[in-house]
Amino acid sequence: MPDAIAMSGVSYHFGEQVALSDVDLRVGEGECFGLLGPNGAGKTTAIRLLNTLLPLQDGDIQLFGLDVRRQAMAVRRRLGYVPQQLSIEGALTGRENVAWFARLFDVPRRDRRGRVDEVLEMVDLSDAADRLAATYSGGMVRRLELAQALVNRPALLVLDEPTVGLDPRARDSVWARVQDMQQQYGMTVLLTTHYMEEADELCDRIALMHRGTVRAAGTPQELKDGLGAGSSLEGVFRHYTGDSLTDTKGGLRDVRATRRLG
Amino acid sequence: MSAPPAAWADTAPRGAVLLTSRIATFCLVELQRMRHDRSELVTRAIQPILWLVIFGKTFSRIKAIPTGQVPYLDYLAPGVIAQSALFIAIFYGIQIIWERDAGVLTKLLVTPTPRVALVAGKAFAAGIRAVTQAVVVLVVAALLGVGLTWNPLRLLAVVVVVVLGAAFFSCLSVTIAGVVLKRDRLMGIGQAVTMPLFFASNALYPVSIMPGWLRVISHANPLTYEVSALRALLLGLPTNLWLDFGVLTGSVVVGICAASALLGRLSR
Ligand SMILES: Nc1ncnc2c1ncn2[C@@H]1O[C@H](COP(=O)(O)OP(=O)(O)OP(=O)(O)O)[C@@H](O)[C@H]1O
Ligand SMILES: [Mg+2]
């Protein structure tokens, strides 16, 4: 059985700005995989490459054995995606927002209404479903987006910082739903988060990214053990990314280099 | 919950079926949006009514524009329908930039919707909105005593013409959006494009009274063909309907291709 995600040698640059360099990632089917890393590490870029939003410049990405370059439509059919930015059509009701995506994913007409109700129920929005989404709170928008992403029963659910701005109860319920889906269908989940305890608890495996490269990958336990007994994931994160000394050195070197040129 | 994930994924529609289904989806969503904001129908009706009542009535009286046997108000009504469709359609480029900024476009681009289908969906959604506007103008024109056709086949053809016209101009607007990428810049350019398109057409006056250079421009302007077709269908004025429909359809195809080629720029 092919991996849910297989990225190899993936690099990406925005003009001069290198966002990813030579990233290899493998995520097995049914896994919950966490991408961690500080702001600007390249997490969102990696996600936008594998969900076909950005054109691949270097390297290869396969989802369930499908090539993102040549089989973009088939890839998209298997994806549910919640982007980092809150995004909903405020001029439609919650239900209309979800039904819209059910149509765009070709959920068969006979299943559509049931499926829409089901995911709205799942994210606890049944009561607010017929209000305009413009009247939703931030947390409600996030849950509505999750409903949109689940309505096609994706094989791979991609969540870019899905729990930012959710209260603890809502956060727990989102993860409980996601885990339900995962168990029921063997759905694979790829998520990014800045909450270490969330990653520790939910993810089967984790990759730590920094400056466009993967610095470490493994189960939370492996990563913690690698640093020494009694370490926390927080400590692992600091170890691989918070190395401010090398950062400044790099910065200085850059400055000197430009001076010499000038 | 019974089916495994994406069990139906490989039996999914393709090609023309997919395209039609996406267009229907975007039109439906447009109707839902309109249902939630009915006030817009009223506010958007004000401008065409002013054109008909003030401009139309005044110019009918002074008979400054030679329109043959047809009263000027009658002559103007199809032009106002085309104009309000144009003004509605030009807004779609702004809307798509707004959707980009709001992150909605990103999510649409990750659904199994080819860019051509997304643009075509938007274009026909603009058409749907323009048709509701055209109905308002037709009713107002009838109340003002304009002698319009009530032949259902002709009215159906009017709907097709209005949809094609709005579809083309929304694609033009999305194409410009794909070039300028910023909402405020598009607002300026939108204005700078809309008014010349309007005046360099036969919406207000016949091509025959234009200076030579303007005549050339107006023959390259799809709005002219839209207005000619509307005049022929609604008032029975002479035109080459095949040419009008041909130009409009061709423009829509070119517009959809251009807009979808540039859509990627908006998602980066
Ligand atoms: N559209 C863009 N144009 C230019 N540079 C970009 C663009 N998007 C991202 N970058 C750059 O690419 C790098 C990686 O950004 P990315 O958004 O992938 O980081 P991230 O890990 O998701 O960060 P965060 O935790 O803040 O969301 C950053 O240096 C960023 O400045
Ligand atoms: Mg990010």
Coordinates of C-alpha atoms and ligand atoms in Angstrom, one line a residue:
Chain A
M1 CA 0.0 0.0 0.0
P2 CA 1.5 3.4 -1.0
D3 CA 2.1 6.0 1.7
A4 CA -0.5 8.6 2.2
I5 CA 2.1 11.3 1.7
A6 CA 5.5 10.8 0.1
M7 CA 7.6 13.9 -0.5
S8 CA 11.1 13.6 -1.7
G9 CA 13.7 16.2 -2.4
V10 CA 11.1 19.0 -2.4
S11 CA 12.5 22.5 -2.6
Y12 CA 10.5 25.7 -3.1
H13 CA 11.4 29.4 -3.4
F14 CA 9.4 32.6 -3.7
G15 CA 11.7 34.7 -5.8
E16 CA 14.9 34.9 -3.9
Q17 CA 13.3 33.7 -0.7
V18 CA 13.9 30.0 -0.1
A19 CA 10.9 28.5 1.7
L20 CA 11.8 24.8 1.5
S21 CA 15.0 23.1 0.7
D22 CA 15.3 19.4 0.0
V23 CA 12.4 18.2 2.2
D24 CA 11.7 14.4 2.5
L25 CA 8.5 13.3 4.4
R26 CA 6.7 10.1 4.6
V27 CA 3.3 9.7 6.2
G28 CA 1.6 6.3 6.4
E29 CA -2.1 5.7 5.8
G30 CA -4.2 6.3 8.9
E31 CA -1.4 8.2 10.7
C32 CA -1.8 11.5 12.4
F33 CA 1.2 13.4 11.5
G34 CA 2.3 16.8 13.0
L35 CA 4.4 19.4 11.3
L36 CA 6.0 21.6 13.9
G37 CA 8.3 24.6 13.6
P38 CA 8.6 28.3 14.3
N39 CA 7.0 31.0 12.2
G40 CA 8.4 31.0 8.7
A41 CA 9.7 27.4 9.0
G42 CA 7.9 26.4 5.8
K43 CA 5.0 24.4 7.2
T44 CA 2.3 26.2 5.2
T45 CA 4.5 26.1 2.0
A46 CA 4.8 22.3 2.4
I47 CA 1.1 22.0 2.8
R48 CA 0.3 24.2 -0.2
L49 CA 2.6 22.2 -2.4
L50 CA 1.0 18.9 -1.5
N51 CA -2.5 20.1 -1.9
T52 CA -1.7 21.4 -5.4
L53 CA -2.1 25.1 -4.6
L54 CA 1.5 25.9 -5.5
P55 CA 3.2 24.4 -8.5
L56 CA 6.0 22.0 -7.6
Q57 CA 9.4 23.5 -8.5
D58 CA 11.8 20.7 -7.4
G59 CA 11.3 17.2 -6.2
D60 CA 8.4 14.8 -6.1
I61 CA 5.2 14.5 -4.1
Q62 CA 2.8 11.6 -4.2
L63 CA -0.4 11.3 -2.3
F64 CA -1.7 7.7 -2.1
G65 CA 0.6 7.0 -5.0
L66 CA -0.9 9.8 -7.1
D67 CA 1.4 12.4 -8.5
V68 CA 0.4 16.0 -7.5
R69 CA 1.7 17.3 -10.8
R70 CA 0.0 15.0 -13.2
Q71 CA -3.0 13.8 -11.2
A72 CA -4.1 17.0 -9.4
M73 CA -7.8 16.4 -9.7
A74 CA -7.6 12.9 -8.2
V75 CA -5.4 14.2 -5.4
R76 CA -7.9 17.0 -4.6
R77 CA -10.8 14.5 -4.5
R78 CA -9.1 12.8 -1.6
L79 CA -8.3 15.9 0.3
G80 CA -9.9 17.9 3.0
Y81 CA -8.2 21.2 3.7
V82 CA -8.5 23.8 6.5
P83 CA -6.2 26.7 5.7
Q84 CA -4.3 28.7 8.3
Q85 CA -6.4 31.8 7.5
L86 CA -10.1 31.8 8.6
S87 CA -12.1 31.7 5.5
I88 CA -15.8 31.4 5.0
E89 CA -18.4 32.9 2.7
G90 CA -20.2 35.2 5.1
A91 CA -23.1 36.0 2.8
L92 CA -24.2 32.3 2.9
T93 CA -25.5 30.4 5.9
G94 CA -23.4 27.7 7.6
R95 CA -25.4 25.0 5.9
E96 CA -25.1 26.6 2.5
N97 CA -21.4 26.9 3.0
V98 CA -21.1 23.2 3.6
A99 CA -23.5 22.2 0.9
W100 CA -21.5 24.3 -1.6
F101 CA -18.4 22.2 -0.9
A102 CA -20.4 19.0 -0.9
R103 CA -21.4 19.9 -4.5
L104 CA -17.9 21.0 -5.4
F105 CA -16.7 17.5 -4.3
D106 CA -19.4 15.8 -6.2
V107 CA -21.0 14.2 -3.2
P108 CA -23.9 12.3 -4.8
R109 CA -27.2 14.1 -4.6
R110 CA -28.9 11.3 -2.7
D111 CA -26.3 11.5 0.1
R112 CA -25.8 15.2 0.1
R113 CA -28.3 16.5 2.6
G114 CA -27.6 13.7 5.0
R115 CA -23.9 14.2 4.7
V116 CA -24.2 18.0 5.3
D117 CA -26.3 17.4 8.4
E118 CA -23.9 14.8 9.6
V119 CA -20.8 17.0 9.5
L120 CA -22.7 20.0 10.9
E121 CA -23.8 17.8 13.8
M122 CA -20.2 16.6 14.2
V123 CA -18.8 20.1 14.7
D124 CA -21.8 21.0 16.9
L125 CA -23.2 23.6 14.6
S126 CA -26.6 22.1 13.9
D127 CA -28.4 24.9 15.8
A128 CA -26.6 27.7 14.1
A129 CA -26.6 26.1 10.7
D130 CA -29.2 28.4 9.2
R131 CA -27.6 31.7 10.3
L132 CA -25.4 33.7 8.0
A133 CA -21.8 32.7 8.5
A134 CA -21.0 36.4 8.9
T135 CA -22.6 36.3 12.3
Y136 CA -20.4 33.4 13.5
S137 CA -17.7 33.8 16.1
G138 CA -14.1 32.9 15.2
G139 CA -14.4 29.5 16.8
M140 CA -17.6 28.7 15.0
V141 CA -16.1 29.7 11.7
R142 CA -13.2 27.2 12.4
R143 CA -15.7 24.4 13.2
L144 CA -17.7 25.3 10.0
E145 CA -14.5 25.0 8.0
L146 CA -13.8 21.6 9.5
A147 CA -17.3 20.6 8.5
Q148 CA -16.5 21.8 4.9
A149 CA -13.3 19.8 4.9
L150 CA -14.9 16.6 6.1
V151 CA -18.0 16.7 3.9
N152 CA -16.3 14.7 1.1
R153 CA -15.0 12.1 3.7
P154 CA -11.4 12.9 2.7
A155 CA -8.7 10.2 2.8
L156 CA -6.3 12.9 3.9
L157 CA -7.3 15.8 6.1
V158 CA -4.9 18.7 6.1
L159 CA -5.2 21.1 9.0
D160 CA -3.0 24.2 9.1
E161 CA -3.2 25.5 12.7
P162 CA -6.8 24.5 13.1
T163 CA -7.2 25.2 16.8
V164 CA -5.9 28.8 16.9
G165 CA -8.5 30.9 18.6
L166 CA -10.6 28.0 19.9
D167 CA -11.5 27.8 23.5
P168 CA -10.2 24.6 25.3
R169 CA -13.6 22.9 25.2
A170 CA -14.0 23.6 21.4
R171 CA -10.4 22.5 20.8
D172 CA -11.1 19.2 22.6
S173 CA -14.2 18.6 20.7
V174 CA -12.5 19.3 17.4
W175 CA -9.8 16.8 18.1
A176 CA -12.3 14.2 19.4
R177 CA -14.2 14.5 16.1
V178 CA -11.1 14.2 14.0
Q179 CA -10.0 11.1 15.9
D180 CA -13.5 9.6 15.5
M181 CA -13.3 10.1 11.8
Q182 CA -9.8 8.7 11.8
Q183 CA -10.8 5.5 13.5
Q184 CA -13.9 5.1 11.5
Y185 CA -12.4 5.5 8.1
G186 CA -8.7 5.2 8.6
M187 CA -8.4 8.8 7.5
T188 CA -4.9 10.2 7.5
V189 CA -4.4 13.6 9.2
L190 CA -1.6 16.1 8.6
L191 CA -1.7 19.0 11.0
T192 CA 0.4 22.0 12.0
T193 CA 0.2 23.5 15.4
H194 CA 2.2 25.7 17.8
Y195 CA 0.7 23.9 20.8
M196 CA 3.3 21.3 21.9
E197 CA 0.9 19.5 24.2
E198 CA -1.6 19.1 21.4
A199 CA 1.0 17.6 19.1
D200 CA 2.3 15.3 21.9
E201 CA -1.1 14.0 22.6
L202 CA -2.5 13.6 19.1
C203 CA 0.3 12.9 16.7
D204 CA 1.6 9.5 16.0
R205 CA 4.6 11.0 14.4
I206 CA 6.1 14.5 14.2
A207 CA 8.5 16.4 11.9
L208 CA 10.3 19.4 13.3
M209 CA 11.0 22.0 10.6
H210 CA 13.2 25.0 10.7
R211 CA 14.2 27.4 7.9
G212 CA 12.8 25.2 5.2
T213 CA 14.3 21.9 6.3
V214 CA 13.2 19.0 8.4
R215 CA 15.5 18.9 11.4
A216 CA 14.1 15.8 13.1
A217 CA 11.3 13.4 12.7
G218 CA 9.8 10.5 14.7
T219 CA 7.2 9.6 17.3
P220 CA 6.9 12.2 20.1
Q221 CA 8.5 9.5 22.4
E222 CA 11.5 9.0 20.1
L223 CA 12.1 12.7 19.8
K224 CA 11.9 13.2 23.6
D225 CA 14.1 10.1 24.3
G226 CA 16.6 11.3 21.8
L227 CA 17.2 14.4 23.9
G228 CA 17.6 12.5 27.1
A229 CA 15.3 11.1 29.8
G230 CA 12.6 13.4 31.1
S231 CA 12.6 15.8 28.2
S232 CA 9.4 17.4 27.0
L233 CA 8.4 18.1 23.4
E234 CA 8.8 21.7 24.2
G235 CA 12.5 21.0 25.0
V236 CA 12.9 19.1 21.7
F237 CA 11.4 22.0 19.8
R238 CA 13.9 24.4 21.5
H239 CA 16.8 22.1 20.9
Y240 CA 16.2 21.9 17.1
T241 CA 14.9 25.4 16.3
G242 CA 15.6 27.8 19.1
D243 CA 19.3 27.7 18.6
S244 CA 19.4 31.5 18.6
L245 CA 23.3 31.6 18.6
T246 CA 23.6 30.0 15.1
D247 CA 20.8 32.1 13.9
T248 CA 22.6 35.3 14.8
K249 CA 25.8 34.0 13.4
G250 CA 24.1 33.3 10.2
G251 CA 22.6 36.7 10.2
L252 CA 26.0 38.4 10.8
R253 CA 27.6 36.4 8.2
D254 CA 25.0 37.5 5.7
V255 CA 25.5 41.1 6.7
R256 CA 29.3 40.9 6.3
A257 CA 28.9 39.1 3.0
T258 CA 26.7 41.9 1.6
R259 CA 29.1 44.5 3.0
R260 CA 32.0 42.9 1.3
L261 CA 30.1 42.9 -1.9
G262 CA 29.1 46.5 -1.5
Chain B
M1 CA -21.7 6.7 8.1
S2 CA -21.2 3.7 5.9
A3 CA -19.2 4.4 2.8
P4 CA -15.4 4.3 3.1
P5 CA -13.6 7.6 2.4
A6 CA -13.8 8.8 -1.2
A7 CA -15.4 5.6 -2.4
W8 CA -17.0 7.5 -5.2
A9 CA -13.9 9.4 -6.2
D10 CA -13.1 7.4 -9.3
T11 CA -16.6 7.5 -10.7
A12 CA -16.7 11.2 -10.4
P13 CA -17.8 13.4 -13.3
R14 CA -15.3 14.7 -15.9
G15 CA -15.2 17.0 -18.9
A16 CA -18.4 18.6 -20.0
V17 CA -20.5 17.0 -17.2
L18 CA -18.1 18.4 -14.6
L19 CA -18.1 21.8 -16.2
T20 CA -21.9 21.9 -16.3
S21 CA -22.2 20.7 -12.7
R22 CA -19.7 23.4 -11.5
I23 CA -21.5 26.1 -13.4
A24 CA -24.8 25.0 -11.9
T25 CA -23.2 25.0 -8.4
F26 CA -21.9 28.5 -8.7
C27 CA -25.2 29.8 -10.1
L28 CA -27.0 28.2 -7.2
V29 CA -24.7 29.8 -4.7
E30 CA -25.2 33.2 -6.4
L31 CA -29.0 32.8 -6.1
Q32 CA -28.5 32.0 -2.4
R33 CA -26.4 35.1 -1.9
M34 CA -29.0 37.2 -3.6
R35 CA -31.7 35.7 -1.5
H36 CA -29.9 36.8 1.6
D37 CA -29.4 40.3 0.4
R38 CA -32.5 41.5 -1.4
S39 CA -31.8 45.1 -0.8
E40 CA -29.0 44.9 -3.4
L41 CA -31.6 44.3 -6.1
V42 CA -33.3 47.5 -5.2
T43 CA -30.1 49.6 -4.9
R44 CA -28.8 48.3 -8.2
A45 CA -32.0 49.2 -9.9
I46 CA -31.7 52.9 -9.1
Q47 CA -29.1 53.7 -11.7
P48 CA -30.8 52.1 -14.7
I49 CA -34.0 53.7 -13.7
L50 CA -32.4 57.1 -13.7
W51 CA -30.9 56.4 -17.1
L52 CA -34.3 55.5 -18.5
V53 CA -36.4 58.1 -16.7
I54 CA -34.1 61.1 -16.9
F55 CA -31.7 60.5 -19.8
G56 CA -34.2 58.6 -21.9
K57 CA -37.2 60.9 -21.3
T58 CA -35.1 64.0 -21.9
F59 CA -33.5 62.8 -25.1
S60 CA -36.8 61.5 -26.4
R61 CA -38.1 65.0 -26.1
I62 CA -35.3 66.9 -27.8
K63 CA -34.9 64.2 -30.5
A64 CA -31.2 64.8 -30.7
I65 CA -30.3 61.2 -31.6
P66 CA -31.6 59.8 -34.9
T67 CA -33.2 56.5 -34.2
G68 CA -35.6 56.3 -37.1
Q69 CA -39.1 55.2 -36.4
V70 CA -38.3 54.1 -32.9
P71 CA -38.8 56.5 -30.0
Y72 CA -35.5 57.2 -28.2
L73 CA -36.7 55.7 -24.9
D74 CA -37.5 52.4 -26.6
Y75 CA -34.1 52.6 -28.4
L76 CA -32.3 53.2 -25.1
A77 CA -34.0 50.5 -23.0
P78 CA -31.9 47.5 -24.4
G79 CA -28.8 49.7 -24.0
V80 CA -29.6 50.2 -20.3
I81 CA -30.1 46.4 -19.9
A82 CA -26.7 45.8 -21.4
Q83 CA -25.2 48.6 -19.3
S84 CA -26.5 47.3 -16.0
A85 CA -25.2 43.8 -16.9
L86 CA -21.8 45.4 -17.7
F87 CA -21.7 47.2 -14.3
I88 CA -22.6 44.1 -12.4
A89 CA -20.1 41.9 -14.3
I90 CA -17.2 44.3 -13.8
F91 CA -17.7 43.8 -10.0
Y92 CA -16.7 40.2 -10.2
G93 CA -13.0 40.9 -10.5
I94 CA -13.2 42.8 -7.3
Q95 CA -15.1 40.0 -5.8
I96 CA -12.5 37.4 -6.7
I97 CA -9.7 39.5 -5.2
W98 CA -11.9 39.9 -2.1
E99 CA -12.3 36.1 -2.0
R100 CA -8.6 35.7 -2.4
D101 CA -7.9 38.0 0.5
A102 CA -10.5 36.2 2.6
G103 CA -9.0 32.8 1.8
V104 CA -12.1 31.5 0.1
L105 CA -10.5 31.3 -3.3
T106 CA -7.7 29.1 -1.8
K107 CA -10.2 26.6 -0.6
L108 CA -12.1 26.6 -3.9
L109 CA -8.8 25.9 -5.8
V110 CA -8.2 22.8 -3.6
T111 CA -11.6 21.3 -4.6
P112 CA -11.7 19.1 -7.7
T113 CA -12.7 22.1 -9.8
P114 CA -10.5 22.9 -12.8
R115 CA -9.7 26.6 -13.1
V116 CA -11.7 26.9 -16.3
A117 CA -14.7 25.5 -14.5
L118 CA -14.2 27.9 -11.6
V119 CA -14.0 30.9 -13.9
A120 CA -16.9 29.7 -16.0
G121 CA -18.9 29.1 -12.8
K122 CA -18.3 32.7 -11.7
A123 CA -19.0 34.0 -15.2
F124 CA -22.4 32.4 -15.4
A125 CA -23.1 33.4 -11.8
A126 CA -22.6 37.0 -13.0
G127 CA -25.0 36.2 -15.8
I128 CA -27.7 35.0 -13.3
R129 CA -27.4 38.3 -11.4
A130 CA -27.5 40.3 -14.5
V131 CA -30.7 38.6 -15.6
T132 CA -32.5 39.5 -12.4
Q133 CA -31.4 43.1 -13.1
A134 CA -32.6 42.9 -16.7
V135 CA -36.0 41.8 -15.5
V136 CA -36.2 44.9 -13.3
V137 CA -35.2 47.1 -16.2
L138 CA -37.7 45.4 -18.5
V139 CA -40.5 46.0 -16.0
V140 CA -39.6 49.6 -15.5
A141 CA -39.3 50.1 -19.3
A142 CA -42.7 48.5 -19.8
L143 CA -44.2 50.8 -17.2
L144 CA -42.7 53.8 -19.0
G145 CA -44.6 52.7 -22.1
V146 CA -41.7 51.1 -24.1
G147 CA -43.2 48.8 -26.7
L148 CA -41.3 45.6 -25.9
T149 CA -41.9 42.1 -27.2
W150 CA -43.6 39.6 -24.9
N151 CA -42.8 36.6 -27.2
P152 CA -41.4 34.0 -24.7
L153 CA -38.9 32.6 -27.2
R154 CA -37.5 36.1 -27.9
L155 CA -37.4 36.7 -24.1
L156 CA -35.5 33.5 -23.6
A157 CA -33.0 34.6 -26.2
V158 CA -32.7 37.9 -24.3
V159 CA -31.8 35.9 -21.2
V160 CA -29.1 34.1 -23.2
V161 CA -27.7 37.4 -24.6
V162 CA -27.6 39.0 -21.1
V163 CA -25.9 35.9 -19.6
L164 CA -23.3 35.9 -22.4
G165 CA -22.6 39.6 -22.1
A166 CA -22.3 39.5 -18.3
A167 CA -20.2 36.3 -18.5
F168 CA -17.7 38.0 -20.9
F169 CA -17.4 41.2 -18.9
S170 CA -16.9 39.3 -15.6
C171 CA -14.1 37.3 -17.3
L172 CA -12.6 40.6 -18.5
S173 CA -12.7 41.9 -15.0
V174 CA -11.2 38.7 -13.5
T175 CA -8.5 38.8 -16.1
I176 CA -7.6 42.4 -15.1
A177 CA -7.7 41.2 -11.5
G178 CA -5.2 38.5 -12.4
V179 CA -2.9 41.2 -13.8
V180 CA -3.2 43.9 -11.1
L181 CA -3.7 41.6 -8.1
K182 CA -4.8 44.4 -5.8
R183 CA -8.3 45.4 -5.0
D184 CA -7.8 49.2 -5.0
R185 CA -5.9 49.2 -8.2
L186 CA -8.6 47.1 -9.8
M187 CA -11.3 49.6 -8.6
G188 CA -9.5 52.4 -10.5
I189 CA -8.9 50.3 -13.6
G190 CA -12.4 49.0 -13.5
Q191 CA -13.8 52.5 -13.8
A192 CA -11.3 53.4 -16.4
V193 CA -12.4 50.4 -18.5
T194 CA -16.1 50.4 -17.9
M195 CA -17.0 53.9 -19.0
P196 CA -15.1 53.8 -22.3
L197 CA -16.6 50.4 -23.1
F198 CA -20.0 51.9 -22.5
F199 CA -19.5 55.0 -24.5
A200 CA -17.7 53.2 -27.3
S201 CA -20.7 51.1 -27.9
N202 CA -24.2 51.6 -29.4
A203 CA -25.8 51.5 -26.0
L204 CA -26.8 55.2 -26.1
Y205 CA -26.6 56.1 -29.8
P206 CA -26.3 54.4 -33.1
V207 CA -22.9 53.5 -34.5
S208 CA -23.8 55.5 -37.7
I209 CA -23.5 58.9 -35.9
M210 CA -20.1 58.1 -34.4
P211 CA -16.8 59.5 -35.8
G212 CA -14.9 57.0 -37.8
W213 CA -12.3 56.0 -35.2
L214 CA -15.0 55.4 -32.6
R215 CA -16.9 53.3 -35.0
V216 CA -13.9 51.1 -35.4
I217 CA -13.6 50.7 -31.6
S218 CA -17.3 50.0 -31.2
H219 CA -17.1 47.2 -33.8
A220 CA -14.5 45.6 -31.7
N221 CA -16.6 46.0 -28.5
P222 CA -18.7 43.0 -27.5
L223 CA -21.1 45.4 -25.8
T224 CA -22.2 46.6 -29.3
Y225 CA -23.1 43.1 -30.4
E226 CA -25.0 42.6 -27.1
V227 CA -27.0 45.7 -27.5
S228 CA -27.7 45.0 -31.2
A229 CA -29.0 41.6 -30.3
L230 CA -31.1 42.9 -27.5
R231 CA -32.6 45.6 -29.8
A232 CA -33.4 43.1 -32.4
L233 CA -35.0 40.7 -30.0
L234 CA -36.9 43.2 -27.9
L235 CA -37.8 45.9 -30.5
G236 CA -37.5 44.0 -33.8
L237 CA -34.7 46.3 -35.1
P238 CA -32.6 44.9 -37.9
T239 CA -29.3 43.1 -37.1
N240 CA -27.3 40.0 -37.9
L241 CA -28.3 37.9 -35.0
W242 CA -25.9 35.1 -36.0
L243 CA -23.0 37.5 -36.0
D244 CA -24.1 38.9 -32.6
F245 CA -24.4 35.5 -31.0
G246 CA -21.2 34.4 -32.6
V247 CA -19.2 37.3 -31.3
L248 CA -20.7 37.0 -27.8
T249 CA -20.1 33.3 -27.6
G250 CA -16.5 33.6 -29.0
S251 CA -15.8 36.5 -26.5
V252 CA -17.0 34.3 -23.6
V253 CA -14.8 31.4 -24.6
V254 CA -11.7 33.7 -25.0
G255 CA -12.6 35.5 -21.8
I256 CA -12.9 32.2 -19.8
C257 CA -9.5 31.0 -21.1
A258 CA -7.8 34.3 -20.4
A259 CA -9.2 34.6 -16.9
S260 CA -8.4 31.0 -16.0
A261 CA -4.9 31.3 -17.3
L262 CA -4.3 34.2 -14.9
L263 CA -6.2 32.8 -12.0
G264 CA -3.1 31.0 -10.7
R265 CA -1.4 34.3 -10.1
L266 CA -4.1 35.1 -7.6
S267 CA -3.5 32.0 -5.5
R268 CA 0.2 32.5 -4.9
Ligands
LIG1 N1 3.5 34.3 -0.9 C1 4.8 34.4 -0.4 N2 5.7 35.2 -1.0 C2 6.9 35.3 -0.6 N3 7.4 34.6 0.4 C3 6.6 33.8 1.1 C4 5.3 33.6 0.7 N4 4.7 32.7 1.5 C5 5.6 32.3 2.4 N5 6.8 33.0 2.1 C6 8.1 32.8 2.8 O1 8.4 31.4 2.9 C7 8.9 31.0 4.2 C8 8.0 29.9 4.7 O2 6.7 30.4 5.0 P1 5.5 29.5 5.5 O3 4.3 30.3 5.4 O4 5.6 28.2 4.8 O5 5.9 29.3 7.1 P2 5.1 28.6 8.3 O6 6.0 27.6 8.8 O7 3.8 28.2 7.8 O8 5.0 29.8 9.3 P3 3.8 30.2 10.3 O9 4.0 29.3 11.6 O10 4.1 31.6 10.6 O11 2.5 29.9 9.7 C9 8.9 32.3 5.0 O12 10.2 32.8 5.0 C10 7.9 33.2 4.3 O13 8.4 34.6 4.4
MG2 MG 1.9 28.7 8.3

